[in-house]
Short mmCIF file of C-alpha atoms and ligand atoms in Angstrom, two decimals:
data_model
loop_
_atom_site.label_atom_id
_atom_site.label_comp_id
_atom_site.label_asym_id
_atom_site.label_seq_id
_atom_site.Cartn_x
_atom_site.Cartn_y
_atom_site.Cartn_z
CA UNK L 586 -3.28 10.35 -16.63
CA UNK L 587 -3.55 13.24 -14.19
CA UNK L 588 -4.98 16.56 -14.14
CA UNK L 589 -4.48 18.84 -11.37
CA UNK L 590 -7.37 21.51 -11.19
CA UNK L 591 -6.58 25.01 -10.19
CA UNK L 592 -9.83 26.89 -10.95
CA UNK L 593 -10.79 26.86 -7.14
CA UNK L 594 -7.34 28.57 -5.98
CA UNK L 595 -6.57 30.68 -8.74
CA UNK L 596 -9.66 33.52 -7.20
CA UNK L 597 -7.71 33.66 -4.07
CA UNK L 598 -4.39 35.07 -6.20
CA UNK L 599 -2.99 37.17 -8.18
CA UNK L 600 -3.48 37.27 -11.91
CA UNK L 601 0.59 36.46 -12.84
CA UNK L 602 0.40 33.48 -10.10
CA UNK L 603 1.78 30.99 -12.27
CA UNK L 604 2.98 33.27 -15.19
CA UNK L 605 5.03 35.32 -12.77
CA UNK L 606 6.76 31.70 -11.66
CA UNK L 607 7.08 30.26 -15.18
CA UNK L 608 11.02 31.27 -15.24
CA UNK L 609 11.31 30.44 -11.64
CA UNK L 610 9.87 26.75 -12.97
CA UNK L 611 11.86 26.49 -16.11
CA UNK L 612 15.27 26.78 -13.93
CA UNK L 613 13.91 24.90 -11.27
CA UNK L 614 13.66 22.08 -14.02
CA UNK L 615 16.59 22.20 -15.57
CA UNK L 616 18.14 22.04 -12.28
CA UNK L 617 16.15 18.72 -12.25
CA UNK L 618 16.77 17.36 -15.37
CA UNK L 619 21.21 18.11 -15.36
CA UNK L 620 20.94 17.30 -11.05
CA UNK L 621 23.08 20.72 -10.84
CA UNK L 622 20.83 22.44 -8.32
CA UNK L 623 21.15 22.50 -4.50
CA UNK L 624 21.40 18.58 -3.81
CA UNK L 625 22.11 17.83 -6.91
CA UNK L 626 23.99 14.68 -5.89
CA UNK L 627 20.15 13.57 -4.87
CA UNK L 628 18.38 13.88 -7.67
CA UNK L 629 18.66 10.47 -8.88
CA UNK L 630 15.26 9.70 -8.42
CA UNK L 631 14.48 12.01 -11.80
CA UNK L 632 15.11 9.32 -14.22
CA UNK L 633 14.66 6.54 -11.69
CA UNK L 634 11.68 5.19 -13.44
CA UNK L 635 13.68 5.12 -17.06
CA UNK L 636 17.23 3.80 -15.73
CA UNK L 637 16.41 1.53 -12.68
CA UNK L 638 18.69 -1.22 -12.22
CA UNK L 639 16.22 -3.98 -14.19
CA UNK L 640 18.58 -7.10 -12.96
CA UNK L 641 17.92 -5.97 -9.68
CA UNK L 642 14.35 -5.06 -10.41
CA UNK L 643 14.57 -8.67 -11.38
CA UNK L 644 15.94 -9.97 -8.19
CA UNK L 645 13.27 -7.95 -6.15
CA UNK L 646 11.02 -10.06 -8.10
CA UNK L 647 12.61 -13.16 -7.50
CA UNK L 648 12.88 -12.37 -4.28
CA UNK L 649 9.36 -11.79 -3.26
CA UNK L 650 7.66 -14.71 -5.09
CA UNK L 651 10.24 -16.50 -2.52
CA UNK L 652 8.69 -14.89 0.17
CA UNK L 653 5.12 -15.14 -0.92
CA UNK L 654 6.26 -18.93 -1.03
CA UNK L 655 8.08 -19.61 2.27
CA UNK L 656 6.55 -16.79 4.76
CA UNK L 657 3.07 -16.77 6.05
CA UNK L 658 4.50 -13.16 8.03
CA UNK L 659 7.01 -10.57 6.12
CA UNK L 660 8.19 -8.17 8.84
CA UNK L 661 9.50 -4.52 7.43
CA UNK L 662 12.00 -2.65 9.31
CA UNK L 663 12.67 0.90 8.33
CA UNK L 664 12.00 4.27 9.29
CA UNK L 665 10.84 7.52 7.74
CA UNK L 666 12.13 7.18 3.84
CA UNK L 667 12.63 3.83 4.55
CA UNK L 668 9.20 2.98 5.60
CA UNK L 669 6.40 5.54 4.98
CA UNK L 670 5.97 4.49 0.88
CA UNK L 671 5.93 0.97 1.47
CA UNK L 672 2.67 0.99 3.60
CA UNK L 673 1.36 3.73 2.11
CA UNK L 674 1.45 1.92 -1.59
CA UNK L 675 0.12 -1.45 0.15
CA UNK L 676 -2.41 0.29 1.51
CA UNK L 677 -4.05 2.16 -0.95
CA UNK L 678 -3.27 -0.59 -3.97
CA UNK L 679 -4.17 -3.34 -1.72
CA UNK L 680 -5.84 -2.05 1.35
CA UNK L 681 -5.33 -0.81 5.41
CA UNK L 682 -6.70 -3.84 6.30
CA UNK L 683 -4.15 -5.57 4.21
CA UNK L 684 -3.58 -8.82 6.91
CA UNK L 685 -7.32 -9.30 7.36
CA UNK L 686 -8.22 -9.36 3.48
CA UNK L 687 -8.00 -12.60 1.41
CA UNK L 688 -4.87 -12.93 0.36
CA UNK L 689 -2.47 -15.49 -1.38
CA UNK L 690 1.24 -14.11 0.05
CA UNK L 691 2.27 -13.43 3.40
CA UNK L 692 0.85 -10.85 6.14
CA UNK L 693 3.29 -7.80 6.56
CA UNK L 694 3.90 -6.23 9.83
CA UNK L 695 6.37 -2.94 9.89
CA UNK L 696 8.11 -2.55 12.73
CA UNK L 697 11.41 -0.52 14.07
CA UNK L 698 9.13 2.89 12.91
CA UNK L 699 9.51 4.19 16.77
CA UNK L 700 10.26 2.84 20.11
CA UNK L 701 7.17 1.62 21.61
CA UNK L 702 7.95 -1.35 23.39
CA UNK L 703 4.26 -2.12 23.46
CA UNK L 704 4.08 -2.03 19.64
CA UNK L 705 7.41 -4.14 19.20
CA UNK L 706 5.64 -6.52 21.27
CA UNK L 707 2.52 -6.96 19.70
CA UNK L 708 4.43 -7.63 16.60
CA UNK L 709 6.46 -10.74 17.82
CA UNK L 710 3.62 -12.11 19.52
CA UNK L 711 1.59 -11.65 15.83
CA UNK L 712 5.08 -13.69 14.08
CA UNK L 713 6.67 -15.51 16.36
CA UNK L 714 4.27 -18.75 15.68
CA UNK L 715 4.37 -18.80 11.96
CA UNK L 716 6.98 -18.96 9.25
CA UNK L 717 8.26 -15.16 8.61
CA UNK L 718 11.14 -13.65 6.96
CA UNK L 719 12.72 -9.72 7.46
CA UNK L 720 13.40 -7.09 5.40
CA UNK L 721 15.59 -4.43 6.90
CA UNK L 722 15.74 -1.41 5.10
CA UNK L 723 18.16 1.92 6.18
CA UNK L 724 20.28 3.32 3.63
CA UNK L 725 22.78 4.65 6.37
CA UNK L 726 22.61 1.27 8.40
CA UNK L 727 22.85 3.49 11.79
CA UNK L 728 19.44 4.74 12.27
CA UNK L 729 19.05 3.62 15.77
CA UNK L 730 14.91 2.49 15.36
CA UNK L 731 15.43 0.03 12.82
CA UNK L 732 18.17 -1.11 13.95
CA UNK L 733 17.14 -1.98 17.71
CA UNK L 734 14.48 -3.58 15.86
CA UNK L 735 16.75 -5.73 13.81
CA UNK L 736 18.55 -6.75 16.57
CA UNK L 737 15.18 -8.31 18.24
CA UNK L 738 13.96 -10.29 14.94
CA UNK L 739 17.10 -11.51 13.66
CA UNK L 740 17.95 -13.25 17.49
CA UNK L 741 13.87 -14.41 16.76
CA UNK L 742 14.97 -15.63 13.44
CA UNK L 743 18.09 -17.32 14.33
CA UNK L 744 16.15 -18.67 17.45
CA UNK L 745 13.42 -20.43 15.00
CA UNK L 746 15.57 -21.51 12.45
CA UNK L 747 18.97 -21.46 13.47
CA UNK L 748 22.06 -19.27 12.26
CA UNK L 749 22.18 -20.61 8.80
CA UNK L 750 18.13 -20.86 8.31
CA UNK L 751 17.69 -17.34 9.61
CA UNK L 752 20.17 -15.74 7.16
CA UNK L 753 18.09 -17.09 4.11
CA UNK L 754 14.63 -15.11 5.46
CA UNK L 755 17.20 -11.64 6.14
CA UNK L 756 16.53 -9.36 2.97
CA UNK L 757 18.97 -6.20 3.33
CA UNK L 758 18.05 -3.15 1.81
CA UNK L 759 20.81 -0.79 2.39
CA UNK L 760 23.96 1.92 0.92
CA UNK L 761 25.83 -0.40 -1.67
CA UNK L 762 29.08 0.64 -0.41
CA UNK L 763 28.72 1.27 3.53
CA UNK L 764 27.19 1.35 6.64
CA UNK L 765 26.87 -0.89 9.35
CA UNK L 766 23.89 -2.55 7.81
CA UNK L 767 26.28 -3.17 4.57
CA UNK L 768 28.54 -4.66 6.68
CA UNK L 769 26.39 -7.33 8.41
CA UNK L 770 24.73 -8.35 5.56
CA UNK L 771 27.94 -8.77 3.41
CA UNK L 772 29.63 -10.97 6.39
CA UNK L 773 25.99 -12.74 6.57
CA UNK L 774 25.49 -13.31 3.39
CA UNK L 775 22.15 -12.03 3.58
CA UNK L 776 20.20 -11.10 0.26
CA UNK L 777 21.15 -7.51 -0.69
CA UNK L 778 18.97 -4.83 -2.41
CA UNK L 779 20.57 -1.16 -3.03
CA UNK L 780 19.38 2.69 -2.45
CA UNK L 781 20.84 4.22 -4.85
CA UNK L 782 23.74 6.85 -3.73
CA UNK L 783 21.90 9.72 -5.44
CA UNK L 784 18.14 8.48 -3.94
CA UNK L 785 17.87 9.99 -0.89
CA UNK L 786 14.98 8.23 1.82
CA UNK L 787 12.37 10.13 1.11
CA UNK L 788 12.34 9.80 -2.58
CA UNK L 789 13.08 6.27 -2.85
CA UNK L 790 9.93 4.36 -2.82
CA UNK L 791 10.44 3.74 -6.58
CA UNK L 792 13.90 1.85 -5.27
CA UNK L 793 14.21 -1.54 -3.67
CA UNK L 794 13.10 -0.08 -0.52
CA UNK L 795 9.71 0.28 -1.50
CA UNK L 796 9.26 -2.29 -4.47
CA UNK L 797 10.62 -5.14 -2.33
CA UNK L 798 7.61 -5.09 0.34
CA UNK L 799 5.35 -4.32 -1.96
CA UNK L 800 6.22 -7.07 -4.53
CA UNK L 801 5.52 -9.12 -1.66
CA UNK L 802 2.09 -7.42 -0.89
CA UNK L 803 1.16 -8.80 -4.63
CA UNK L 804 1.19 -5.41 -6.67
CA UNK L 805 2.12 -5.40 -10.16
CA UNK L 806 5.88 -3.77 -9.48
CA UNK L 807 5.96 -3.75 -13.37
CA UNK L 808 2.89 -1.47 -13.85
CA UNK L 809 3.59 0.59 -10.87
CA UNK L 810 7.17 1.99 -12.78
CA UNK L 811 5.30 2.13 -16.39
CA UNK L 812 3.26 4.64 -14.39
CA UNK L 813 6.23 6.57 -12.78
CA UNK L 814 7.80 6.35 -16.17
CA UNK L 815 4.89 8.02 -18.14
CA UNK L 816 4.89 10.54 -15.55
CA UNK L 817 8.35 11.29 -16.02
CA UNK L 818 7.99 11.48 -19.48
CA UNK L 819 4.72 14.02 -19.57
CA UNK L 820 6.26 15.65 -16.61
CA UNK L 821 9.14 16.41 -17.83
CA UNK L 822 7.73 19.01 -20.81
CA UNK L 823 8.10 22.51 -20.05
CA UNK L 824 4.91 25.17 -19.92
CA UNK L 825 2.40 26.27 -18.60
CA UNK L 826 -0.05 23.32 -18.24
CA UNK L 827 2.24 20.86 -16.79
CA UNK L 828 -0.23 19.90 -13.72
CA UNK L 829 3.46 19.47 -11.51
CA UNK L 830 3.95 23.67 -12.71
CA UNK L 831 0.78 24.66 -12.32
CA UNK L 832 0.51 22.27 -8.42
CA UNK L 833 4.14 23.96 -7.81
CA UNK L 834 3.17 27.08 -8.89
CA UNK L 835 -0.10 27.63 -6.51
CA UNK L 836 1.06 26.13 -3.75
CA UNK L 837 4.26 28.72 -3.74
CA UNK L 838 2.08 31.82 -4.66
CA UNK L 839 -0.83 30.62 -2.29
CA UNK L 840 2.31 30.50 0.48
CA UNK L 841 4.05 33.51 -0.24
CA UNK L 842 0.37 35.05 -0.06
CA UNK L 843 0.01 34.13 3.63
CA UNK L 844 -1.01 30.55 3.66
CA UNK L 845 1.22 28.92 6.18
CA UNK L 846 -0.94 25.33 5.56
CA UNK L 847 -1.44 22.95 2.96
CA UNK L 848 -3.69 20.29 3.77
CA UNK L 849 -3.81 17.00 1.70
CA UNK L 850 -7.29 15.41 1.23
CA UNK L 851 -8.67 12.28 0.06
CA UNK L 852 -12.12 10.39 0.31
CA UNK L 853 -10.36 6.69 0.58
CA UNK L 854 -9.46 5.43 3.89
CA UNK L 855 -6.80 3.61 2.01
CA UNK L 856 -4.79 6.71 1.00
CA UNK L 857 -4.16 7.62 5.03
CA UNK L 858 -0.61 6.10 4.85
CA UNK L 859 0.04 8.27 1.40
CA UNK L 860 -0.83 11.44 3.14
CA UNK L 861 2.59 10.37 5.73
CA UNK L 862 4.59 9.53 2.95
CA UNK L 863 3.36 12.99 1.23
CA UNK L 864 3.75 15.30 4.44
CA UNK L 865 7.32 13.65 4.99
CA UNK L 866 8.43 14.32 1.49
CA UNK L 867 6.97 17.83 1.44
CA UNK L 868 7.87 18.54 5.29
CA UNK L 869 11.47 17.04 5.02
CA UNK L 870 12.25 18.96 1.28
CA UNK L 871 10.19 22.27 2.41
CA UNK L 872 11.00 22.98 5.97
CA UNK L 873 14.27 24.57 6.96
CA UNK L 874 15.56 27.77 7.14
CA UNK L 875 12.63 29.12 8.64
CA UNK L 876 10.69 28.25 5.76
CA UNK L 877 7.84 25.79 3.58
CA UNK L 878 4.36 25.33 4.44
CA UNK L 879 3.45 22.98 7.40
CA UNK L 880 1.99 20.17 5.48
CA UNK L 881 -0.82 17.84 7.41
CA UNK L 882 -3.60 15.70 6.27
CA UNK L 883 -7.13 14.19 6.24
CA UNK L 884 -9.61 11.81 5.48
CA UNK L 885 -12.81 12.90 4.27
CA UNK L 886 -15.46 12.04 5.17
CA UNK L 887 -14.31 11.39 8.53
CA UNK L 888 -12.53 14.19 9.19
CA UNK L 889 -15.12 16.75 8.19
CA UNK L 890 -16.69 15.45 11.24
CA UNK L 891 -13.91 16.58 13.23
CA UNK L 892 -11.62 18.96 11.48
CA UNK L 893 -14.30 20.37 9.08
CA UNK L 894 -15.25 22.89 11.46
CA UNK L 895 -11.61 24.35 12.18
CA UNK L 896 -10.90 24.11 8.44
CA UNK L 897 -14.49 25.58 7.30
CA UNK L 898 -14.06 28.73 10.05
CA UNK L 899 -10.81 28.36 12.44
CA UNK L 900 -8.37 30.90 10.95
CA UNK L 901 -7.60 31.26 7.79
CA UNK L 902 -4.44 29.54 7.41
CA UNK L 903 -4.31 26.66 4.97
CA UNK L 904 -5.75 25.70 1.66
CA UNK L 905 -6.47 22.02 0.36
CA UNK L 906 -5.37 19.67 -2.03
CA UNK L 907 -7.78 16.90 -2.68
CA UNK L 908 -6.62 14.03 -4.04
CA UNK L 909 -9.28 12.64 -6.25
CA UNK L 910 -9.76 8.93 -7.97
CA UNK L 911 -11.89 8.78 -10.72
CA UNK L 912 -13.17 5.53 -10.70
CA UNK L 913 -14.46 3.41 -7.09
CA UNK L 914 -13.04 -0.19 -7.77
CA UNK L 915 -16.14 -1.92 -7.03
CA UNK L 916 -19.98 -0.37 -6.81
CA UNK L 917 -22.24 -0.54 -3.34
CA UNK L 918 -25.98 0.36 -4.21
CA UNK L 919 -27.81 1.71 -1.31
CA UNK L 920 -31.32 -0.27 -0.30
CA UNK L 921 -34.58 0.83 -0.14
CA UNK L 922 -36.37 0.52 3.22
CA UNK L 923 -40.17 0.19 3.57
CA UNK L 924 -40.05 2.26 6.78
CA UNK L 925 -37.60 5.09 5.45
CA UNK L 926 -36.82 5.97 8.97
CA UNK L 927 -33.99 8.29 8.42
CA UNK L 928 -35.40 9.80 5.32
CA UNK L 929 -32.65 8.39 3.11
CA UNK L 930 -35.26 6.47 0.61
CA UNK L 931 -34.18 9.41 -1.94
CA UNK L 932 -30.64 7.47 -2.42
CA UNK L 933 -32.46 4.30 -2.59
CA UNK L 934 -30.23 2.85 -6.07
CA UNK L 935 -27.75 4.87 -6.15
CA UNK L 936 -24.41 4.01 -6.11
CA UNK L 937 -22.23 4.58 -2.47
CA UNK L 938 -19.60 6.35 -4.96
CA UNK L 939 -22.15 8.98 -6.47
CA UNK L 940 -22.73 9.95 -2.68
CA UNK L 941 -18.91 10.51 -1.71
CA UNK L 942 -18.93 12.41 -5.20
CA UNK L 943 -21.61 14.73 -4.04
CA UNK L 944 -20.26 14.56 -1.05
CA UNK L 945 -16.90 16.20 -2.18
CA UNK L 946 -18.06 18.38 -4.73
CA UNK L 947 -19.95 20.29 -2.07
CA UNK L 948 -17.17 20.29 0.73
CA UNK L 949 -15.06 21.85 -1.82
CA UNK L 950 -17.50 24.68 -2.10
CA UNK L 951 -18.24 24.62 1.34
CA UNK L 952 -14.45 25.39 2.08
CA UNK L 953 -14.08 28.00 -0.58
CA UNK L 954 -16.36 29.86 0.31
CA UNK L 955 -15.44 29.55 3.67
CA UNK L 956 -12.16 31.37 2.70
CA UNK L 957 -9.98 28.17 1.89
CA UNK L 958 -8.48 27.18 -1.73
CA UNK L 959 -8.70 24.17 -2.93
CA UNK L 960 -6.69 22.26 -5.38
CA UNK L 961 -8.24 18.83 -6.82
CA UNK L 962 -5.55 16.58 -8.41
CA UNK L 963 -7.58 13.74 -9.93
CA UNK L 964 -6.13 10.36 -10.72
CA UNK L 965 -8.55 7.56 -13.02
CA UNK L 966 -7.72 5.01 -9.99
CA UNK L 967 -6.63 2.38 -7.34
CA UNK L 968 -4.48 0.88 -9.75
CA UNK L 969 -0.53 0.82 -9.91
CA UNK L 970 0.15 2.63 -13.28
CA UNK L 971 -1.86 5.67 -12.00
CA UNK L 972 -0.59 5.70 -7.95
CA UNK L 973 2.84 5.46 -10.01
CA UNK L 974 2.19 8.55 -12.02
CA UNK L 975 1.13 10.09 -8.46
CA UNK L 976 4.34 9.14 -6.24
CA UNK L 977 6.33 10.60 -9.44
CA UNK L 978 3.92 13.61 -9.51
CA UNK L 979 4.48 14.66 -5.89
CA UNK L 980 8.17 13.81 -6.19
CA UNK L 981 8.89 16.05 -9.02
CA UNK L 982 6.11 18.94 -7.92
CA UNK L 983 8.20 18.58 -4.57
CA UNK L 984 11.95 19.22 -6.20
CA UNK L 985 10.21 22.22 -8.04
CA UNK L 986 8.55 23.34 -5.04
CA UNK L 987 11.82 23.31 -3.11
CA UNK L 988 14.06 25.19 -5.69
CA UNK L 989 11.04 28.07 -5.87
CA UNK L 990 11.32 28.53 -2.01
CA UNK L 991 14.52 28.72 -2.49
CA UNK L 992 16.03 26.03 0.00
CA UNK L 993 17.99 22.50 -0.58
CA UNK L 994 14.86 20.01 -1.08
CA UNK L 995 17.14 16.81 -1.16
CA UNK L 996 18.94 17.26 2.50
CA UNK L 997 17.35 17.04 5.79
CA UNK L 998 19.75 18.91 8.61
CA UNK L 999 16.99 19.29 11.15
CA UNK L 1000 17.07 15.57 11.95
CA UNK L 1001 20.22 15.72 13.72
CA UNK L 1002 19.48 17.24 16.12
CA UNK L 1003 17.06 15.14 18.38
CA UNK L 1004 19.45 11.95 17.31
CA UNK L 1005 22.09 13.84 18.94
CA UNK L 1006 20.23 14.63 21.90
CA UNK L 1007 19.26 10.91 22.33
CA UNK L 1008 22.12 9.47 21.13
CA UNK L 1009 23.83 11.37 24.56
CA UNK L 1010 20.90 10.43 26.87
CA UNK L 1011 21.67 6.64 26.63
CA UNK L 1012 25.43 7.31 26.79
CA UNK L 1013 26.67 6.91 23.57
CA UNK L 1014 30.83 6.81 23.99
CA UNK L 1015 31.98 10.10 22.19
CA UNK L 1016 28.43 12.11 23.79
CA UNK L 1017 29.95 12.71 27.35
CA UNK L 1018 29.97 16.41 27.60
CA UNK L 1019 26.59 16.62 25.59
CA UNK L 1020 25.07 14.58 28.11
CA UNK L 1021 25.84 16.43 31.09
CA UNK L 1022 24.53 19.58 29.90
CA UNK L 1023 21.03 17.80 28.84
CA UNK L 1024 20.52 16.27 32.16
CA UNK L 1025 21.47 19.27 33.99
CA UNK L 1026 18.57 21.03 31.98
CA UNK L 1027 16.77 18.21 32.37
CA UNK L 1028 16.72 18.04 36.15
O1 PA5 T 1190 14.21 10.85 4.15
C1 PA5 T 1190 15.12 10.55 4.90
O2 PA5 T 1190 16.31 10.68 4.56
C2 PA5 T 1190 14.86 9.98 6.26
O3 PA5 T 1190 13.51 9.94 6.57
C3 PA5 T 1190 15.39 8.57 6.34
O4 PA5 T 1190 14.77 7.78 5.35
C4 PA5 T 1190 15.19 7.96 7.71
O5 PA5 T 1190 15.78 8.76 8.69
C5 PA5 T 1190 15.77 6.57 7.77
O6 PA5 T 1190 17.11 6.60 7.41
P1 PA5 T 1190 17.89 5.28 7.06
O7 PA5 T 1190 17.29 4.70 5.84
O8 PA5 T 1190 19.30 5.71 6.85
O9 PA5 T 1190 17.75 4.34 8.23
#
């Protein structure tokens, strides 16, 4: 269901690259499979696509045909984890342009991802005429972006509808046990979908946090976790060509041999949103202690009109992994034109797809032999069984690719620290002596 070609990194390393790491692997997945590793207590996400709750899988169900029913707007409030796999599954298996296409279930706005008051805005003007509904999701209930955000559409809500009306369009995604989002909702009575203790944000698109909003976006939920599942299944087999080894393996030998870089590619305009929910699973899992490779991404072709030239000669930092779908959903032949102005008559038939399949196969020579590796990880499609099998490949290539740099991929300690710093600059009680100091550096 998914290969993951090596042959254009492996002349850029050693001979033992992945041999060398094939113990390093075979703990690193059994630390997986028992969840007795560093952040152990996180790795609930391993077997998430076997064990998921299915009544609440159900419910999630339920919940969205409601939706699709009663709500010409869904709004999405979350942040990081609780945001980034959402969009980026409703845009690639739907598309970026997901409120303009023709669709038969509600628009879906995300909001409470930063604090631009000019974005907030635009959002309430695009929902405050038609029939929405929310779905707040933060597994700690305190993240401050969310829920400032909350705070605005819920007073919308209960303005439109009334206390009572606006609790029945209020879909909670939150900790099952507590929080201050758990709290509301139980004293609401709002719908409530769980993250799993043992899920943290980043790997929970799989949970109610992602399915929810994307049940409502009209993908097959169903298919998308038969995907995960076979994944997990053909995943989890030790040796040498499992593709999540082999990705693991180069990326760690292609890092510990000086590339600082990894840059994810694709050729789709609808993968854009995967590459953020890819860099902050690899970013978040990978960076600390000094440590990981600085994941960005790209979209080709649009990119190699702006970052092809740094990547093709700017210093030799990165390598690439392309992300490759087999198959175009539907088939655009290029004309023919009497005058042939621009030359392009030669095309004249063929398909738009066999172009952007040129079109890669020579940037990816282009780049290697321009000094940059490139990994292709090719995936038959735009469908949900196969972006399944990719969320769960990158997942589980990501808690390998952790335990071989040897850090904690399930905690994210760096985070704190700007909360903190922001938390004191509005005057949080309890922040007093924290504040001080910042403004005094401040000033
Ligand atoms: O991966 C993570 O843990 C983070 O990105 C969180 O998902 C993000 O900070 C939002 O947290 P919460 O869901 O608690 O609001």
């Amino acid at each position: 269901m998914l290969e993951c070609n090596v042959s254009n990194t492996t002349p850029f390393l050693p001979e033992d690259w992945l041999t060398s790491r094939l113990p390093a692997l075979e703990r690193a997945r059994a630390m997986l499979e028992k969840g007795d590793g560093p952040g152990g207590a996180f790795t609930g996400w391993v077997h998430l696509p076997r064990d998921y709750d299915k009544g609440e899988f159900s419910r999630i169900q339920a919940a969205a045909e409601r939706i699709r029913g009663d709500s010409q707007a869904l709004v999405v409030i979350g942040i990081g984890g609780s945001y980034l796999g959402a969009r980026a599954v409703v845009e690639l298996l739907r598309s970026p342009n997901f409120n303009l296409t023709r669709r038969d279930g509600p628009e879906i706005y995300f909001a409470g991802n930063g604090l631009s008051s000019d974005a907030m805005l635009e959002v309430i003007d695009l929902v405050k005429d038609k029939d929405f509904s929310v779905n707040v999701i933060s597994k700690s209930g305190t993240t401050t972006e969310p829920a400032v955000a909350f705070r605005i559409f819920k007073a919308l809500l209960e303005e439109k509808y009334g206390k009572e009306g606006a609790k029945t369009r209020i879909y909670a995604t939150t900790d099952a046990h507590r929080g201050g989002l758990k709290g509301l909702a139980d004293a609401e009575g709002y719908e409530e979908f769980v993250v799993p203790d043992a899920v943290g944000g980043r790997y929970s698109v799989l949970t109610a946090v992602g399915l929810l909003p994307i049940a409502c976006a009209g993908v097959d939920i169903g298919a998308l976790m038969e995907g995960a599942a076979q994944a997990m299944e053909a995943l989890s087999r030790p040796g040498a060509d499992n593709p999540a080894w082999q990705y693991a393996a180069a990326r760690h030998a292609l890092y510990t041999g000086g590339r600082k870089v990894e840059i994810l590619a694709a050729y789709e305009p609808s993968f854009r949103f995967f590459g953020e929910w890819w860099k902050q699973l690899y970013g978040e899992s990978e960076g600390k202690e000094h440590k990981g490779l600085f994941p960005a991404s790209v979209e080709f072709t649009a990119d190699l009109h702006s970052m092809g030239q740094y990547i093709q000669e700017g210093e030799r930092l990165m390598f690439e992994t392309v992300v490759r779908f087999a198959r175009s959903r539907g088939s655009v032949a290029i004309p023919h034109d009497p005058d042939n102005v621009d030359g392009l008559n030669f095309l004249a038939g063929k398909d738009l797809s066999f172009v952007a399949e040129q079109a890669m196969r020579g940037t990816l020579l282009a780049h290697v032999d321009g000094g940059v590796p490139n990994l292709v990880v090719t995936v038959p499609g735009r469908c949900e069984k196969s972006v399944g099998w990719l969320i769960y490949f990158f997942e589980y290539a990501c808690g390998l690719s952790g335990y071989l740099l040897g850090v904690n991929p399930f905690d994210q300690p760096g985070v704190e620290a700007y909360k903190n710093n922001m938390y004191a600059l509005l005057g949080k009680p309890g922040y007093e002596e924290r504040r001080a100091a910042l403004e005094a550096r401040l000033s």
